[in-house]
């Protein structure tokens, strides 16, 4: 048996043991589970017209549980409903292997022998933690990754179908269908034989003029790109019908989920991504010193000063103190916000140089072996995903982070080991606090 298979079996064994402990210690639905679990139980009973108006996501999670319930004849109890999400967590390394292989442009290994890097990334703390609760995060992530992988393999009808399914878990996944199609087509054009009409130079050697040329050359590439886009038009048309029927993208409790122009959310994401993914940023082919040196070179410029002014204005005008963030002390973000961002009026502005350094670090690592448009497509699509969300919530960063991290194609073995240790330490701490450090009158602490 190969080392990767052994590592995957260890990953599965630990996941099963953690789920068992969750079910032993947390015997009642917690946090959002009191909304999700009764809805799933109603569907298990065949009560298809029942719907809790406070639920803001589509019924994909409950439908998946009903499918497993009927296929394997298990009862719809809380432990077995949580098994739904844990099974998707077990599938995560398998699909991540395909995604990482796509970005590294190599043939993926056999299905049940996932890459060690994919197994480590599957332990990303947000995915790992919510893989043991009855939440939509991990099933939504897996469905999006399946869409991206299918598109990368040229199976666009399958990708469109999987993309439609992903929107049944979370309606905002419609944006990642665009990403799946764009990422696949940019890779296709980059390595296409014969003349290429789209200007898309290597990212690290490109300048502002290259971006202008890429935009102006895009119409000439439409004839080649549009045939592959046909399957996706059906999904977008169906989504348009949903928007018209629903009166907007938010289901259920619209009053607490009003879209907002939350520019600093983008800054929180890039800093969160760096805090979580620093081993992948530092341990590349050139080593930590080269990355840090290049970042320092990039931020020592007049452009940095100009960007800092713009960022300061956006922080001043568009920072949102969401009522949930200020009142729910069972989430880590409650303490981050109060002890870092609210400690002094100047505090939010102090992080501006750090935000820029983080952004440059990711750009340098992701752009290393990609074209200009390949590197830009994810940041562009992160904007409509995170900008309208008024609440600082790490779960919103899950899919963008995984897609970003998967593009770093030259993480050394040492970097992967350090990343695995880092994730494991965070997971051990957050799971222990959640399970065994419940506070009287407060509850359990979680992401």
XYZ file of C-alpha atoms in Angstrom:
447
model
C 0.000 0.000 0.000
C 1.383 3.418 -0.994
C 2.230 6.098 1.560
C -0.514 8.371 0.217
C -3.143 5.678 0.720
C -1.947 5.115 4.290
C -2.065 8.847 4.947
C -5.578 9.036 3.532
C -6.714 6.144 5.745
C -5.273 7.946 8.760
C -7.129 11.101 7.719
C -10.391 9.133 7.429
C -9.836 7.365 10.732
C -9.233 10.624 12.589
C -12.325 12.172 10.993
C -14.508 9.255 12.086
C -13.130 9.452 15.639
C -13.725 13.205 15.829
C -17.293 12.845 14.559
C -17.959 10.204 17.196
C -16.682 12.559 19.905
C -18.816 15.407 18.581
C -21.890 13.198 18.810
C -21.006 11.977 22.304
C -20.354 15.445 23.726
C -22.731 17.671 21.726
C -25.939 15.677 21.870
C -28.281 18.518 20.942
C -28.276 20.699 17.800
C -26.013 23.702 18.275
C -25.842 27.248 16.825
C -27.283 26.955 13.286
C -28.141 23.259 13.605
C -31.497 24.020 15.340
C -32.584 25.475 11.996
C -31.043 22.864 9.699
C -31.880 19.689 11.622
C -35.697 20.165 11.906
C -35.824 21.046 8.221
C -33.929 17.873 7.321
C -36.197 15.801 9.567
C -39.260 17.248 7.828
C -37.863 16.206 4.452
C -37.021 12.743 5.810
C -40.702 12.416 6.760
C -41.719 13.415 3.241
C -43.054 16.844 4.285
C -41.773 18.605 1.182
C -43.932 21.706 1.617
C -42.477 22.470 5.060
C -39.894 25.259 5.102
C -38.442 27.351 7.918
C -38.474 30.990 6.691
C -35.429 31.793 8.829
C -33.212 29.516 6.717
C -31.236 31.562 4.191
C -29.675 28.785 2.081
C -31.310 26.411 -0.454
C -32.246 22.833 0.533
C -29.252 21.004 -0.962
C -27.935 19.781 2.389
C -31.305 18.320 3.374
C -31.807 16.695 -0.015
C -28.395 15.057 0.276
C -29.339 13.668 3.690
C -32.631 12.324 2.341
C -30.759 10.686 -0.548
C -28.386 8.947 1.866
C -31.315 8.092 4.150
C -33.165 6.315 1.374
C -30.110 4.739 -0.261
C -28.652 3.239 2.930
C -31.819 3.056 5.054
C -30.352 4.933 8.021
C -32.538 6.891 10.403
C -32.548 10.682 10.279
C -31.055 11.348 13.702
C -28.646 14.133 14.614
C -25.531 11.864 14.547
C -26.449 10.450 11.166
C -27.301 13.859 9.758
C -23.841 15.027 10.818
C -22.503 11.988 8.994
C -23.738 13.659 5.788
C -21.244 16.482 6.144
C -18.457 14.220 7.383
C -18.756 12.039 4.263
C -18.193 15.098 2.098
C -15.142 15.883 4.235
C -13.805 12.406 3.407
C -14.351 13.096 -0.291
C -12.517 16.419 -0.124
C -8.926 15.063 -0.547
C -9.986 13.083 -3.611
C -11.387 16.060 -5.473
C -8.636 18.418 -4.255
C -6.085 16.047 -5.757
C -7.675 16.615 -9.167
C -7.720 20.380 -8.691
C -4.094 20.589 -7.542
C -3.014 18.314 -10.412
C -4.814 20.638 -12.840
C -2.904 23.675 -11.585
C 0.379 21.767 -11.551
C -0.406 20.425 -15.041
C 0.284 16.801 -14.231
C -1.666 13.575 -14.412
C -3.558 12.903 -11.162
C -2.816 9.717 -9.198
C -5.357 6.882 -8.734
C -8.628 7.921 -7.105
C -7.996 6.468 -3.642
C -4.370 7.608 -3.490
C -4.789 11.376 -3.011
C -1.801 13.689 -2.973
C -0.371 14.392 0.498
C -0.764 18.095 -0.276
C -4.488 17.537 -0.953
C -4.899 15.654 2.322
C -3.182 18.452 4.224
C -5.312 21.117 2.529
C -8.438 19.103 3.407
C -7.502 19.718 7.025
C -7.937 23.465 6.531
C -9.441 24.489 9.893
C -12.709 25.974 8.610
C -13.488 22.924 6.474
C -12.366 20.485 9.166
C -14.392 22.044 11.987
C -17.663 22.379 10.071
C -17.248 18.898 8.620
C -18.571 17.532 11.924
C -21.624 19.760 12.315
C -24.771 19.791 10.222
C -23.773 22.850 8.222
C -23.696 23.495 4.474
C -20.045 24.607 4.258
C -18.243 21.396 3.290
C -20.919 19.973 0.935
C -21.020 23.364 -0.770
C -17.217 23.425 -1.076
C -17.048 19.903 -2.506
C -19.756 20.624 -5.073
C -17.911 23.762 -6.222
C -14.607 21.904 -6.507
C -16.296 19.144 -8.511
C -17.582 21.836 -10.873
C -14.125 23.343 -11.317
C -12.506 19.949 -11.893
C -15.116 18.862 -14.439
C -14.641 22.112 -16.341
C -10.846 21.721 -16.223
C -11.237 18.314 -17.881
C -13.347 19.784 -20.677
C -16.584 18.136 -19.456
C -18.619 21.339 -19.641
C -22.067 19.741 -19.643
C -21.132 17.823 -16.493
C -19.582 20.972 -15.024
C -22.785 22.913 -15.695
C -24.841 20.184 -14.024
C -22.534 20.083 -11.000
C -22.548 23.872 -10.885
C -26.325 23.871 -10.771
C -26.179 21.352 -7.941
C -23.672 23.549 -6.079
C -26.191 26.409 -6.174
C -28.689 24.152 -4.410
C -26.286 24.184 -1.445
C -25.506 27.900 -1.586
C -26.968 30.322 -4.090
C -23.795 32.441 -4.154
C -21.988 29.508 -5.781
C -23.274 30.850 -9.085
C -20.123 33.007 -9.095
C -17.866 29.950 -8.863
C -19.479 28.499 -11.968
C -18.077 31.524 -13.806
C -14.706 30.799 -12.219
C -14.818 27.139 -13.281
C -15.504 28.052 -16.890
C -12.991 30.925 -17.018
C -10.174 28.976 -15.366
C -10.614 26.042 -17.745
C -10.702 28.220 -20.841
C -7.700 30.337 -19.876
C -5.644 27.182 -19.335
C -6.894 25.838 -22.685
C -5.923 29.000 -24.548
C -2.569 29.219 -22.820
C -1.436 25.818 -24.051
C -3.370 25.744 -27.305
C -1.425 24.840 -30.425
C -1.620 27.367 -33.187
C -2.398 31.096 -33.106
C -3.989 32.459 -29.939
C -6.066 35.615 -30.242
C -6.223 36.444 -26.535
C -3.296 38.432 -25.151
C -2.383 36.757 -21.852
C 1.335 37.033 -20.961
C 3.068 35.500 -17.916
C 1.800 37.290 -14.831
C 5.092 38.239 -13.192
C 6.429 39.940 -16.319
C 3.154 41.702 -17.219
C 2.435 45.384 -16.750
C -0.621 47.667 -16.872
C -0.413 47.901 -20.665
C -0.665 44.097 -20.909
C -3.906 44.179 -18.938
C -5.312 46.752 -21.368
C -4.263 44.567 -24.305
C -5.853 41.507 -22.661
C -9.168 43.337 -22.305
C -9.131 44.707 -25.852
C -8.194 41.328 -27.340
C -10.942 39.448 -25.484
C -13.677 39.968 -28.134
C -11.542 38.280 -30.778
C -11.397 35.121 -28.645
C -15.179 34.856 -28.181
C -15.710 32.709 -31.266
C -13.491 30.031 -29.787
C -14.767 30.367 -26.218
C -18.534 30.592 -26.692
C -19.267 26.965 -27.748
C -17.971 25.694 -24.397
C -20.114 28.279 -22.616
C -23.437 26.981 -23.989
C -24.126 24.460 -21.160
C -23.620 27.139 -18.529
C -26.209 29.439 -20.087
C -28.913 27.010 -18.963
C -27.739 27.288 -15.362
C -27.606 31.086 -15.502
C -31.067 31.202 -17.051
C -32.445 29.000 -14.266
C -30.713 31.197 -11.709
C -32.306 34.273 -13.253
C -35.719 32.637 -12.862
C -34.892 31.957 -9.202
C -33.910 35.600 -8.617
C -37.158 36.816 -10.128
C -39.259 34.346 -8.136
C -37.407 35.005 -4.862
C -37.107 38.762 -5.246
C -33.334 38.661 -4.721
C -30.505 36.296 -3.930
C -31.168 35.959 -0.168
C -33.611 33.281 0.928
C -35.613 33.430 4.135
C -34.541 36.005 6.728
C -33.655 38.889 4.389
C -33.710 41.520 7.156
C -30.465 40.245 8.713
C -28.749 39.542 5.388
C -29.077 42.807 3.495
C -26.254 43.158 0.930
C -23.835 45.988 1.717
C -20.795 47.651 0.170
C -18.288 46.109 2.572
C -14.887 46.887 1.023
C -12.791 45.997 4.126
C -14.115 42.438 3.865
C -11.592 41.965 1.051
C -8.796 43.089 3.388
C -9.963 40.705 6.104
C -9.920 37.843 3.620
C -6.373 38.378 2.404
C -5.056 38.719 5.961
C -6.985 35.613 7.060
C -5.643 33.697 4.050
C -2.092 34.699 4.971
C -2.538 33.774 8.629
C -3.753 30.335 7.600
C -1.584 29.730 4.548
C 1.799 31.207 5.526
C 3.635 27.857 5.153
C 2.581 27.635 1.505
C 3.647 31.245 0.971
C 7.106 30.842 2.495
C 8.161 27.359 1.421
C 8.382 27.591 -2.351
C 11.218 26.792 -4.711
C 13.100 29.961 -3.772
C 12.615 29.701 -0.024
C 11.216 32.160 2.561
C 13.979 34.765 2.239
C 13.376 35.333 -1.466
C 9.606 35.739 -1.008
C 9.976 38.175 1.882
C 12.616 40.161 0.005
C 10.423 40.458 -3.069
C 7.416 41.532 -0.995
C 9.465 44.268 0.689
C 10.694 45.461 -2.693
C 7.158 45.695 -4.035
C 5.703 47.666 -1.108
C 8.528 50.242 -1.114
C 7.039 52.380 -3.833
C 4.903 55.425 -4.497
C 2.127 53.106 -5.643
C 1.981 51.642 -2.127
C 1.417 55.096 -0.673
C -1.358 55.855 -3.151
C -3.052 52.528 -2.513
C -2.771 53.125 1.236
C -4.689 56.376 0.908
C -7.456 54.646 -1.048
C -7.602 51.823 1.478
C -7.798 54.271 4.357
C -10.754 56.007 2.730
C -12.566 52.697 2.169
C -11.939 51.630 5.761
C -13.281 54.955 7.034
C -16.405 54.916 4.863
C -17.279 51.243 4.507
C -16.342 49.478 7.750
C -19.459 47.722 9.078
C -20.068 46.905 12.743
C -22.605 44.138 12.198
C -25.000 43.532 15.138
C -24.277 39.776 15.072
C -20.540 40.436 15.262
C -20.971 42.759 18.235
C -23.396 40.590 20.195
C -22.536 36.898 19.705
C -19.588 36.144 21.970
C -19.527 32.468 21.007
C -17.504 33.209 17.855
C -13.785 33.999 17.694
C -14.480 36.978 15.439
C -16.295 38.666 18.351
C -13.013 38.817 20.298
C -10.873 39.655 17.258
C -13.130 42.596 16.488
C -13.243 43.966 20.020
C -9.596 43.406 20.944
C -8.003 44.382 17.639
C -10.272 46.603 15.547
C -12.145 48.412 18.335
C -9.282 48.883 20.781
C -8.602 52.381 19.358
C -10.068 54.474 16.490
C -6.713 54.306 14.686
C -6.414 50.515 14.975
C -8.209 49.584 11.698
C -5.769 51.760 9.731
C -2.630 50.281 11.309
C -3.128 47.054 9.362
C -3.071 48.707 5.910
C 0.621 47.968 5.177
C 0.066 44.393 6.315
C -2.891 43.966 3.974
C -0.756 45.086 1.047
C 2.147 42.844 2.024
C -0.211 39.871 2.258
C -1.698 40.624 -1.153
C 1.743 40.894 -2.750
C 2.863 37.625 -1.139
C -0.069 35.742 -2.604
C 0.372 37.419 -5.983
C 4.037 36.410 -6.143
C 3.319 32.810 -5.184
C 0.247 32.278 -7.360
C 1.527 34.212 -10.384
C 4.817 32.324 -10.455
C 3.670 29.829 -13.079
C 0.445 31.368 -14.357
C -0.604 33.892 -16.955
C -1.880 37.359 -16.127
C -5.566 36.521 -16.561
C -5.222 33.172 -14.806
C -3.890 35.017 -11.783
C -6.484 37.791 -11.892
C -9.660 35.767 -12.423
C -9.973 34.604 -8.798
C -9.435 38.058 -7.188
C -11.927 39.527 -9.650
C -14.602 36.982 -8.706
C -13.857 37.206 -4.982
C -15.096 40.806 -5.123
C -18.794 40.032 -5.893
C -18.627 37.138 -3.431
C -17.315 39.010 -0.390
C -18.021 42.684 -1.079
C -21.823 42.457 -0.450
C -21.465 40.454 2.802
C -21.816 42.759 5.837
C -20.802 40.182 8.462
C -17.176 39.245 9.187
C -17.497 35.465 9.063
C -14.569 33.051 8.365
C -16.942 30.558 6.742
C -17.379 32.996 3.855
C -13.643 32.715 3.187
C -13.627 28.922 2.822
C -14.145 28.483 -0.937
C -12.017 31.478 -2.000
C -9.168 30.293 0.224
C -9.185 26.718 -1.087
C -9.256 27.923 -4.705
C -6.429 30.372 -3.962
C -4.237 27.918 -2.087
C -4.674 25.230 -4.774
C -3.023 27.569 -7.294
C 0.276 27.605 -5.384
C 1.976 24.883 -7.353
C 5.494 24.652 -5.935
C 5.096 24.111 -2.193
C 8.035 22.029 -1.012
C 7.685 18.869 1.021
C 8.892 20.750 4.099
C 6.269 23.419 3.467
C 3.537 20.812 3.189
C 4.662 19.224 6.467
C 4.707 22.583 8.260
C 1.298 23.425 6.805
C -0.074 20.112 8.053
C 1.330 20.700 11.537
C -0.076 24.255 11.557
C -3.563 23.131 10.533
C -3.464 20.244 13.004
C -2.535 22.561 15.874
C -5.387 24.939 15.046
C -7.842 22.059 14.647
C -6.795 20.440 17.922
C -7.205 23.744 19.768
C -10.544 24.783 18.244
C -12.113 21.326 18.532
C -10.928 20.953 22.138
C -12.296 24.386 23.080
C -15.623 23.629 21.387
C -16.079 20.201 22.948
C -14.569 20.552 26.401
C -14.479 24.243 27.324
C -18.153 25.171 27.325
C -18.811 28.325 29.363
C -21.848 28.565 31.617
C -24.181 31.239 30.360
C -22.216 31.611 27.134
C -22.017 28.269 25.361
C -19.456 26.634 23.105
C -16.868 28.678 21.218
C -16.542 28.154 17.470
C -15.454 29.805 14.244
